[in-house]
Amino acid sequence: MPKVLITAGPMSESIDSVRSITNHSTGKLGQEIAQAFDAQGCEIFYLRGRGGVAPGLAGITEIEITDINSLQSAIGNIFENHHIDIIIHAMAVSDYRPKVKFDGKISSDAEEITLVLEKTPKIISLFRGLAPKAVFVGFKLVTGLTYEGMLDKAHGLLTKNRCDFVLVNDSGKIGADHTGWLVDINRNVTEFKGKAEIAEGIVREVWHKWTKLT
């Protein structure tokens, strides 16, 4: 059975000892994907952003992630000790973090505070170097693009990072009516409705590709 690495949920970057920048990801789709792979009997390594839903599965390796540094460390440890066959990078990784983390708690007496942000390292760019033969799925969240524009963004991410598939979502369609489009290197597109269908579709396509490679 393949070994599967799944990243899912939100990420948090500290401003001071009590405040942070985070996002609204719930990790629910990652949970659904983990459950679908678990049903296939896979060994799963699950990197869950703090505050995201837990997969609720016995026998998997689950690691809680706080910020970009803890994510990089966890990924490095896993690949150092395991051969990963499938990568599902669904985590809502922070694009920016505070350039300076303040010691202690910033005083609440100030009328305004200027916060300078810097770009974070692109974690998705690490995976292909760590696992050249793994089946690799990236995720892209977009807002307000046309259908073709959305596919262009997904395919661009795919080619840049040598993914096998990218699941693209529109931020306006990730609630109860979550819609996702799975794009491959040839710009073939499969549409899924609902998180359960998205998860099952990803596992089906990934499983098909993995079995062809083994």
PDB file of C-alpha atoms in Angstrom:
ATOM      1  CA  MET A   1       0.000   0.000   0.000  1.00  0.00           C
ATOM      2  CA  PRO A   2       1.266   3.521  -0.721  1.00  0.00           C
ATOM      3  CA  LYS A   3       2.392   5.985   1.903  1.00  0.00           C
ATOM      4  CA  VAL A   4       0.406   9.213   1.646  1.00  0.00           C
ATOM      5  CA  LEU A   5       1.353  12.663   2.926  1.00  0.00           C
ATOM      6  CA  ILE A   6      -1.579  15.071   3.374  1.00  0.00           C
ATOM      7  CA  THR A   7      -1.305  18.691   4.486  1.00  0.00           C
ATOM      8  CA  ALA A   8      -4.547  20.422   5.451  1.00  0.00           C
ATOM      9  CA  GLY A   9      -6.108  23.213   7.474  1.00  0.00           C
ATOM     10  CA  PRO A  10      -5.088  26.765   8.345  1.00  0.00           C
ATOM     11  CA  MET A  11      -1.743  28.238   9.234  1.00  0.00           C
ATOM     12  CA  SER A  12      -0.890  30.906  11.800  1.00  0.00           C
ATOM     13  CA  GLU A  13       2.032  33.348  11.871  1.00  0.00           C
ATOM     14  CA  SER A  14       2.734  35.130  15.160  1.00  0.00           C
ATOM     15  CA  ILE A  15       2.655  38.910  15.522  1.00  0.00           C
ATOM     16  CA  ASP A  16       3.486  38.875  19.223  1.00  0.00           C
ATOM     17  CA  SER A  17       3.057  36.412  22.095  1.00  0.00           C
ATOM     18  CA  VAL A  18      -0.763  36.539  21.946  1.00  0.00           C
ATOM     19  CA  ARG A  19      -1.691  37.642  18.404  1.00  0.00           C
ATOM     20  CA  SER A  20      -1.269  36.034  15.016  1.00  0.00           C
ATOM     21  CA  ILE A  21      -2.265  36.207  11.351  1.00  0.00           C
ATOM     22  CA  THR A  22      -4.262  33.220  10.172  1.00  0.00           C
ATOM     23  CA  ASN A  23      -6.893  32.271   7.577  1.00  0.00           C
ATOM     24  CA  HIS A  24     -10.352  30.735   7.431  1.00  0.00           C
ATOM     25  CA  SER A  25      -9.462  27.225   6.256  1.00  0.00           C
ATOM     26  CA  THR A  26     -11.253  24.491   8.210  1.00  0.00           C
ATOM     27  CA  GLY A  27      -9.284  21.500   6.923  1.00  0.00           C
ATOM     28  CA  LYS A  28     -12.570  19.708   6.221  1.00  0.00           C
ATOM     29  CA  LEU A  29     -11.617  18.778   2.653  1.00  0.00           C
ATOM     30  CA  GLY A  30      -8.287  17.390   3.862  1.00  0.00           C
ATOM     31  CA  GLN A  31     -10.179  15.342   6.426  1.00  0.00           C
ATOM     32  CA  GLU A  32     -12.407  13.903   3.691  1.00  0.00           C
ATOM     33  CA  ILE A  33      -9.386  13.073   1.537  1.00  0.00           C
ATOM     34  CA  ALA A  34      -7.649  11.338   4.455  1.00  0.00           C
ATOM     35  CA  GLN A  35     -10.736   9.243   5.140  1.00  0.00           C
ATOM     36  CA  ALA A  36     -10.949   8.234   1.474  1.00  0.00           C
ATOM     37  CA  PHE A  37      -7.298   7.138   1.407  1.00  0.00           C
ATOM     38  CA  ASP A  38      -7.715   5.363   4.736  1.00  0.00           C
ATOM     39  CA  ALA A  39     -10.537   3.332   3.210  1.00  0.00           C
ATOM     40  CA  GLN A  40      -7.989   2.086   0.651  1.00  0.00           C
ATOM     41  CA  GLY A  41      -5.696   0.864   3.448  1.00  0.00           C
ATOM     42  CA  CYS A  42      -2.971   3.490   2.924  1.00  0.00           C
ATOM     43  CA  GLU A  43      -0.420   4.564   5.512  1.00  0.00           C
ATOM     44  CA  ILE A  44      -1.130   8.257   6.113  1.00  0.00           C
ATOM     45  CA  PHE A  45       0.978  11.120   7.424  1.00  0.00           C
ATOM     46  CA  TYR A  46      -1.355  14.012   8.185  1.00  0.00           C
ATOM     47  CA  LEU A  47      -0.009  17.510   8.798  1.00  0.00           C
ATOM     48  CA  ARG A  48      -2.894  19.481  10.311  1.00  0.00           C
ATOM     49  CA  GLY A  49      -2.901  23.215  10.809  1.00  0.00           C
ATOM     50  CA  ARG A  50      -3.827  24.175  14.378  1.00  0.00           C
ATOM     51  CA  GLY A  51      -7.551  24.863  14.516  1.00  0.00           C
ATOM     52  CA  GLY A  52      -8.345  22.620  11.562  1.00  0.00           C
ATOM     53  CA  VAL A  53     -10.550  19.580  12.015  1.00  0.00           C
ATOM     54  CA  ALA A  54      -8.787  16.356  12.957  1.00  0.00           C
ATOM     55  CA  PRO A  55      -9.109  13.420  10.548  1.00  0.00           C
ATOM     56  CA  GLY A  56     -10.607  11.227  13.263  1.00  0.00           C
ATOM     57  CA  LEU A  57      -8.739   8.134  12.106  1.00  0.00           C
ATOM     58  CA  ALA A  58      -6.919   5.543  14.196  1.00  0.00           C
ATOM     59  CA  GLY A  59      -3.452   4.443  13.172  1.00  0.00           C
ATOM     60  CA  ILE A  60      -2.397   7.482  11.148  1.00  0.00           C
ATOM     61  CA  THR A  61       0.533   9.752  11.960  1.00  0.00           C
ATOM     62  CA  GLU A  62      -0.869  13.203  12.731  1.00  0.00           C
ATOM     63  CA  ILE A  63       1.322  16.255  13.358  1.00  0.00           C
ATOM     64  CA  GLU A  64      -0.040  19.652  14.374  1.00  0.00           C
ATOM     65  CA  ILE A  65       1.335  22.586  12.388  1.00  0.00           C
ATOM     66  CA  THR A  66       1.448  26.178  13.582  1.00  0.00           C
ATOM     67  CA  ASP A  67       3.550  28.231  11.172  1.00  0.00           C
ATOM     68  CA  ILE A  68       5.697  27.903   8.068  1.00  0.00           C
ATOM     69  CA  ASN A  69       8.741  26.878  10.107  1.00  0.00           C
ATOM     70  CA  SER A  70       6.944  23.992  11.806  1.00  0.00           C
ATOM     71  CA  LEU A  71       5.576  22.857   8.425  1.00  0.00           C
ATOM     72  CA  GLN A  72       9.042  22.837   6.852  1.00  0.00           C
ATOM     73  CA  SER A  73      10.443  20.929   9.823  1.00  0.00           C
ATOM     74  CA  ALA A  74       7.679  18.297   9.748  1.00  0.00           C
ATOM     75  CA  ILE A  75       8.025  17.766   6.002  1.00  0.00           C
ATOM     76  CA  GLY A  76      11.787  17.400   6.305  1.00  0.00           C
ATOM     77  CA  ASN A  77      11.498  14.823   9.093  1.00  0.00           C
ATOM     78  CA  ILE A  78       8.925  12.753   7.219  1.00  0.00           C
ATOM     79  CA  PHE A  79      10.888  12.593   3.975  1.00  0.00           C
ATOM     80  CA  GLU A  80      14.099  11.852   5.847  1.00  0.00           C
ATOM     81  CA  ASN A  81      12.551   8.755   7.389  1.00  0.00           C
ATOM     82  CA  HIS A  82       9.950   7.557   4.879  1.00  0.00           C
ATOM     83  CA  HIS A  83       9.455   6.965   1.175  1.00  0.00           C
ATOM     84  CA  ILE A  84       6.295   8.888   0.258  1.00  0.00           C
ATOM     85  CA  ASP A  85       4.300   7.682  -2.743  1.00  0.00           C
ATOM     86  CA  ILE A  86       1.469  10.232  -2.819  1.00  0.00           C
ATOM     87  CA  ILE A  87       1.442  13.915  -1.807  1.00  0.00           C
ATOM     88  CA  ILE A  88      -1.766  15.888  -1.260  1.00  0.00           C
ATOM     89  CA  HIS A  89      -0.825  19.490  -0.432  1.00  0.00           C
ATOM     90  CA  ALA A  90      -4.164  21.004   0.578  1.00  0.00           C
ATOM     91  CA  MET A  91      -3.029  23.213   3.470  1.00  0.00           C
ATOM     92  CA  ALA A  92      -3.827  26.935   3.309  1.00  0.00           C
ATOM     93  CA  VAL A  93      -0.205  27.988   3.720  1.00  0.00           C
ATOM     94  CA  SER A  94       0.385  31.606   4.715  1.00  0.00           C
ATOM     95  CA  ASP A  95       1.573  33.733   1.797  1.00  0.00           C
ATOM     96  CA  TYR A  96       2.886  36.403   4.169  1.00  0.00           C
ATOM     97  CA  ARG A  97       4.144  36.638   7.750  1.00  0.00           C
ATOM     98  CA  PRO A  98       5.178  39.527  10.008  1.00  0.00           C
ATOM     99  CA  LYS A  99       8.712  40.570   9.180  1.00  0.00           C
ATOM    100  CA  VAL A 100       9.375  41.124  12.882  1.00  0.00           C
ATOM    101  CA  LYS A 101       7.748  39.209  15.750  1.00  0.00           C
ATOM    102  CA  PHE A 102       7.358  41.453  18.773  1.00  0.00           C
ATOM    103  CA  ASP A 103       8.591  40.205  22.140  1.00  0.00           C
ATOM    104  CA  GLY A 104       5.803  39.792  24.665  1.00  0.00           C
ATOM    105  CA  LYS A 105       2.428  41.464  24.033  1.00  0.00           C
ATOM    106  CA  ILE A 106       2.124  44.671  22.030  1.00  0.00           C
ATOM    107  CA  SER A 107       0.509  47.343  24.170  1.00  0.00           C
ATOM    108  CA  SER A 108      -3.164  47.992  23.438  1.00  0.00           C
ATOM    109  CA  ASP A 109      -2.735  51.693  24.289  1.00  0.00           C
ATOM    110  CA  ALA A 110      -1.507  52.692  20.815  1.00  0.00           C
ATOM    111  CA  GLU A 111      -4.128  54.135  18.472  1.00  0.00           C
ATOM    112  CA  GLU A 112      -2.554  52.400  15.492  1.00  0.00           C
ATOM    113  CA  ILE A 113       0.273  49.972  14.776  1.00  0.00           C
ATOM    114  CA  THR A 114       2.153  49.496  11.517  1.00  0.00           C
ATOM    115  CA  LEU A 115       2.774  45.860  10.647  1.00  0.00           C
ATOM    116  CA  VAL A 116       5.236  44.971   7.877  1.00  0.00           C
ATOM    117  CA  LEU A 117       4.724  41.622   6.157  1.00  0.00           C
ATOM    118  CA  GLU A 118       7.189  39.553   4.141  1.00  0.00           C
ATOM    119  CA  LYS A 119       6.551  36.711   1.713  1.00  0.00           C
ATOM    120  CA  THR A 120       6.903  33.191   3.055  1.00  0.00           C
ATOM    121  CA  PRO A 121       8.823  30.399   1.274  1.00  0.00           C
ATOM    122  CA  LYS A 122       6.763  28.461  -1.272  1.00  0.00           C
ATOM    123  CA  ILE A 123       6.382  25.056   0.351  1.00  0.00           C
ATOM    124  CA  ILE A 124       4.789  23.526  -2.743  1.00  0.00           C
ATOM    125  CA  SER A 125       8.070  24.019  -4.622  1.00  0.00           C
ATOM    126  CA  LEU A 126       9.888  21.633  -2.250  1.00  0.00           C
ATOM    127  CA  PHE A 127       7.909  18.468  -2.838  1.00  0.00           C
ATOM    128  CA  ARG A 128       9.033  17.354  -6.290  1.00  0.00           C
ATOM    129  CA  GLY A 129      12.675  17.540  -5.259  1.00  0.00           C
ATOM    130  CA  LEU A 130      11.954  15.428  -2.179  1.00  0.00           C
ATOM    131  CA  ALA A 131       9.853  12.845  -4.027  1.00  0.00           C
ATOM    132  CA  PRO A 132      10.573  12.827  -7.781  1.00  0.00           C
ATOM    133  CA  LYS A 133       8.288   9.848  -8.483  1.00  0.00           C
ATOM    134  CA  ALA A 134       5.405  10.542  -6.106  1.00  0.00           C
ATOM    135  CA  VAL A 135       1.928  11.313  -7.419  1.00  0.00           C
ATOM    136  CA  PHE A 136       1.557  14.948  -6.430  1.00  0.00           C
ATOM    137  CA  VAL A 137      -1.626  17.024  -6.074  1.00  0.00           C
ATOM    138  CA  GLY A 138      -1.477  20.767  -5.464  1.00  0.00           C
ATOM    139  CA  PHE A 139      -4.359  23.108  -4.614  1.00  0.00           C
ATOM    140  CA  LYS A 140      -5.150  26.601  -5.874  1.00  0.00           C
ATOM    141  CA  LEU A 141      -7.716  29.029  -4.448  1.00  0.00           C
ATOM    142  CA  VAL A 142      -8.804  31.842  -6.766  1.00  0.00           C
ATOM    143  CA  THR A 143     -11.350  34.650  -6.618  1.00  0.00           C
ATOM    144  CA  GLY A 144     -13.486  36.144  -9.357  1.00  0.00           C
ATOM    145  CA  LEU A 145     -11.759  34.601 -12.380  1.00  0.00           C
ATOM    146  CA  THR A 146     -13.425  33.344 -15.524  1.00  0.00           C
ATOM    147  CA  TYR A 147     -13.494  29.583 -16.019  1.00  0.00           C
ATOM    148  CA  GLU A 148     -10.577  29.765 -18.480  1.00  0.00           C
ATOM    149  CA  GLY A 149      -8.675  32.124 -16.189  1.00  0.00           C
ATOM    150  CA  MET A 150      -9.133  29.703 -13.335  1.00  0.00           C
ATOM    151  CA  LEU A 151      -7.802  26.809 -15.418  1.00  0.00           C
ATOM    152  CA  ASP A 152      -4.849  28.917 -16.525  1.00  0.00           C
ATOM    153  CA  LYS A 153      -3.927  29.579 -12.876  1.00  0.00           C
ATOM    154  CA  ALA A 154      -4.226  25.888 -12.005  1.00  0.00           C
ATOM    155  CA  HIS A 155      -2.186  24.754 -14.991  1.00  0.00           C
ATOM    156  CA  GLY A 156       0.461  27.388 -14.291  1.00  0.00           C
ATOM    157  CA  LEU A 157       0.856  26.144 -10.714  1.00  0.00           C
ATOM    158  CA  LEU A 158       0.975  22.560 -11.977  1.00  0.00           C
ATOM    159  CA  THR A 159       3.708  23.135 -14.550  1.00  0.00           C
ATOM    160  CA  LYS A 160       5.809  25.385 -12.304  1.00  0.00           C
ATOM    161  CA  ASN A 161       5.885  22.850  -9.465  1.00  0.00           C
ATOM    162  CA  ARG A 162       5.668  19.658 -11.546  1.00  0.00           C
ATOM    163  CA  CYS A 163       2.424  18.486  -9.985  1.00  0.00           C
ATOM    164  CA  ASP A 164       0.445  15.663 -11.539  1.00  0.00           C
ATOM    165  CA  PHE A 165      -2.863  17.369 -10.719  1.00  0.00           C
ATOM    166  CA  VAL A 166      -4.079  20.656  -9.287  1.00  0.00           C
ATOM    167  CA  LEU A 167      -7.467  21.064  -7.621  1.00  0.00           C
ATOM    168  CA  VAL A 168      -8.648  24.617  -8.227  1.00  0.00           C
ATOM    169  CA  ASN A 169     -11.395  26.231  -6.130  1.00  0.00           C
ATOM    170  CA  ASP A 170     -13.185  29.563  -6.300  1.00  0.00           C
ATOM    171  CA  SER A 171     -13.323  31.246  -2.884  1.00  0.00           C
ATOM    172  CA  GLY A 172     -17.022  31.935  -3.448  1.00  0.00           C
ATOM    173  CA  LYS A 173     -17.782  28.240  -3.876  1.00  0.00           C
ATOM    174  CA  ILE A 174     -16.102  26.511  -0.943  1.00  0.00           C
ATOM    175  CA  GLY A 175     -19.006  26.389   1.499  1.00  0.00           C
ATOM    176  CA  ALA A 176     -21.823  23.870   1.510  1.00  0.00           C
ATOM    177  CA  ASP A 177     -21.869  23.933  -2.306  1.00  0.00           C
ATOM    178  CA  HIS A 178     -18.097  23.450  -2.603  1.00  0.00           C
ATOM    179  CA  THR A 179     -17.126  23.004  -6.240  1.00  0.00           C
ATOM    180  CA  GLY A 180     -13.674  21.926  -7.351  1.00  0.00           C
ATOM    181  CA  TRP A 181     -12.023  21.346 -10.714  1.00  0.00           C
ATOM    182  CA  LEU A 182      -9.186  18.824 -11.007  1.00  0.00           C
ATOM    183  CA  VAL A 183      -6.724  19.748 -13.771  1.00  0.00           C
ATOM    184  CA  ASP A 184      -3.954  17.556 -15.208  1.00  0.00           C
ATOM    185  CA  ILE A 185      -0.873  18.321 -17.300  1.00  0.00           C
ATOM    186  CA  ASN A 186      -2.890  18.076 -20.537  1.00  0.00           C
ATOM    187  CA  ARG A 187      -5.516  20.532 -19.209  1.00  0.00           C
ATOM    188  CA  ASN A 188      -8.071  17.757 -18.889  1.00  0.00           C
ATOM    189  CA  VAL A 189     -10.605  18.948 -16.303  1.00  0.00           C
ATOM    190  CA  THR A 190     -12.972  17.028 -14.033  1.00  0.00           C
ATOM    191  CA  GLU A 191     -15.591  18.932 -12.027  1.00  0.00           C
ATOM    192  CA  PHE A 192     -16.705  17.755  -8.601  1.00  0.00           C
ATOM    193  CA  LYS A 193     -19.562  18.968  -6.398  1.00  0.00           C
ATOM    194  CA  GLY A 194     -19.267  18.797  -2.619  1.00  0.00           C
ATOM    195  CA  LYS A 195     -16.276  17.938  -0.437  1.00  0.00           C
ATOM    196  CA  ALA A 196     -17.031  14.205  -0.336  1.00  0.00           C
ATOM    197  CA  GLU A 197     -17.185  13.997  -4.140  1.00  0.00           C
ATOM    198  CA  ILE A 198     -14.011  16.090  -4.487  1.00  0.00           C
ATOM    199  CA  ALA A 199     -12.163  13.806  -2.065  1.00  0.00           C
ATOM    200  CA  GLU A 200     -13.382  10.620  -3.726  1.00  0.00           C
ATOM    201  CA  GLY A 201     -12.527  12.009  -7.167  1.00  0.00           C
ATOM    202  CA  ILE A 202      -9.003  12.993  -6.143  1.00  0.00           C
ATOM    203  CA  VAL A 203      -8.349   9.595  -4.590  1.00  0.00           C
ATOM    204  CA  ARG A 204      -9.735   7.807  -7.647  1.00  0.00           C
ATOM    205  CA  GLU A 205      -7.554   9.757 -10.111  1.00  0.00           C
ATOM    206  CA  VAL A 206      -4.454   9.559  -7.923  1.00  0.00           C
ATOM    207  CA  TRP A 207      -4.948   5.859  -7.299  1.00  0.00           C
ATOM    208  CA  HIS A 208      -5.296   5.198 -11.014  1.00  0.00           C
ATOM    209  CA  LYS A 209      -2.043   7.034 -11.751  1.00  0.00           C
ATOM    210  CA  TRP A 210      -0.171   5.410  -8.860  1.00  0.00           C
ATOM    211  CA  THR A 211      -1.146   1.882  -9.915  1.00  0.00           C
ATOM    212  CA  LYS A 212       0.110   2.609 -13.438  1.00  0.00           C
ATOM    213  CA  LEU A 213       3.483   3.642 -12.005  1.00  0.00           C
ATOM    214  CA  THR A 214       3.936   0.551  -9.818  1.00  0.00           C
TER     215      THR A 214
END
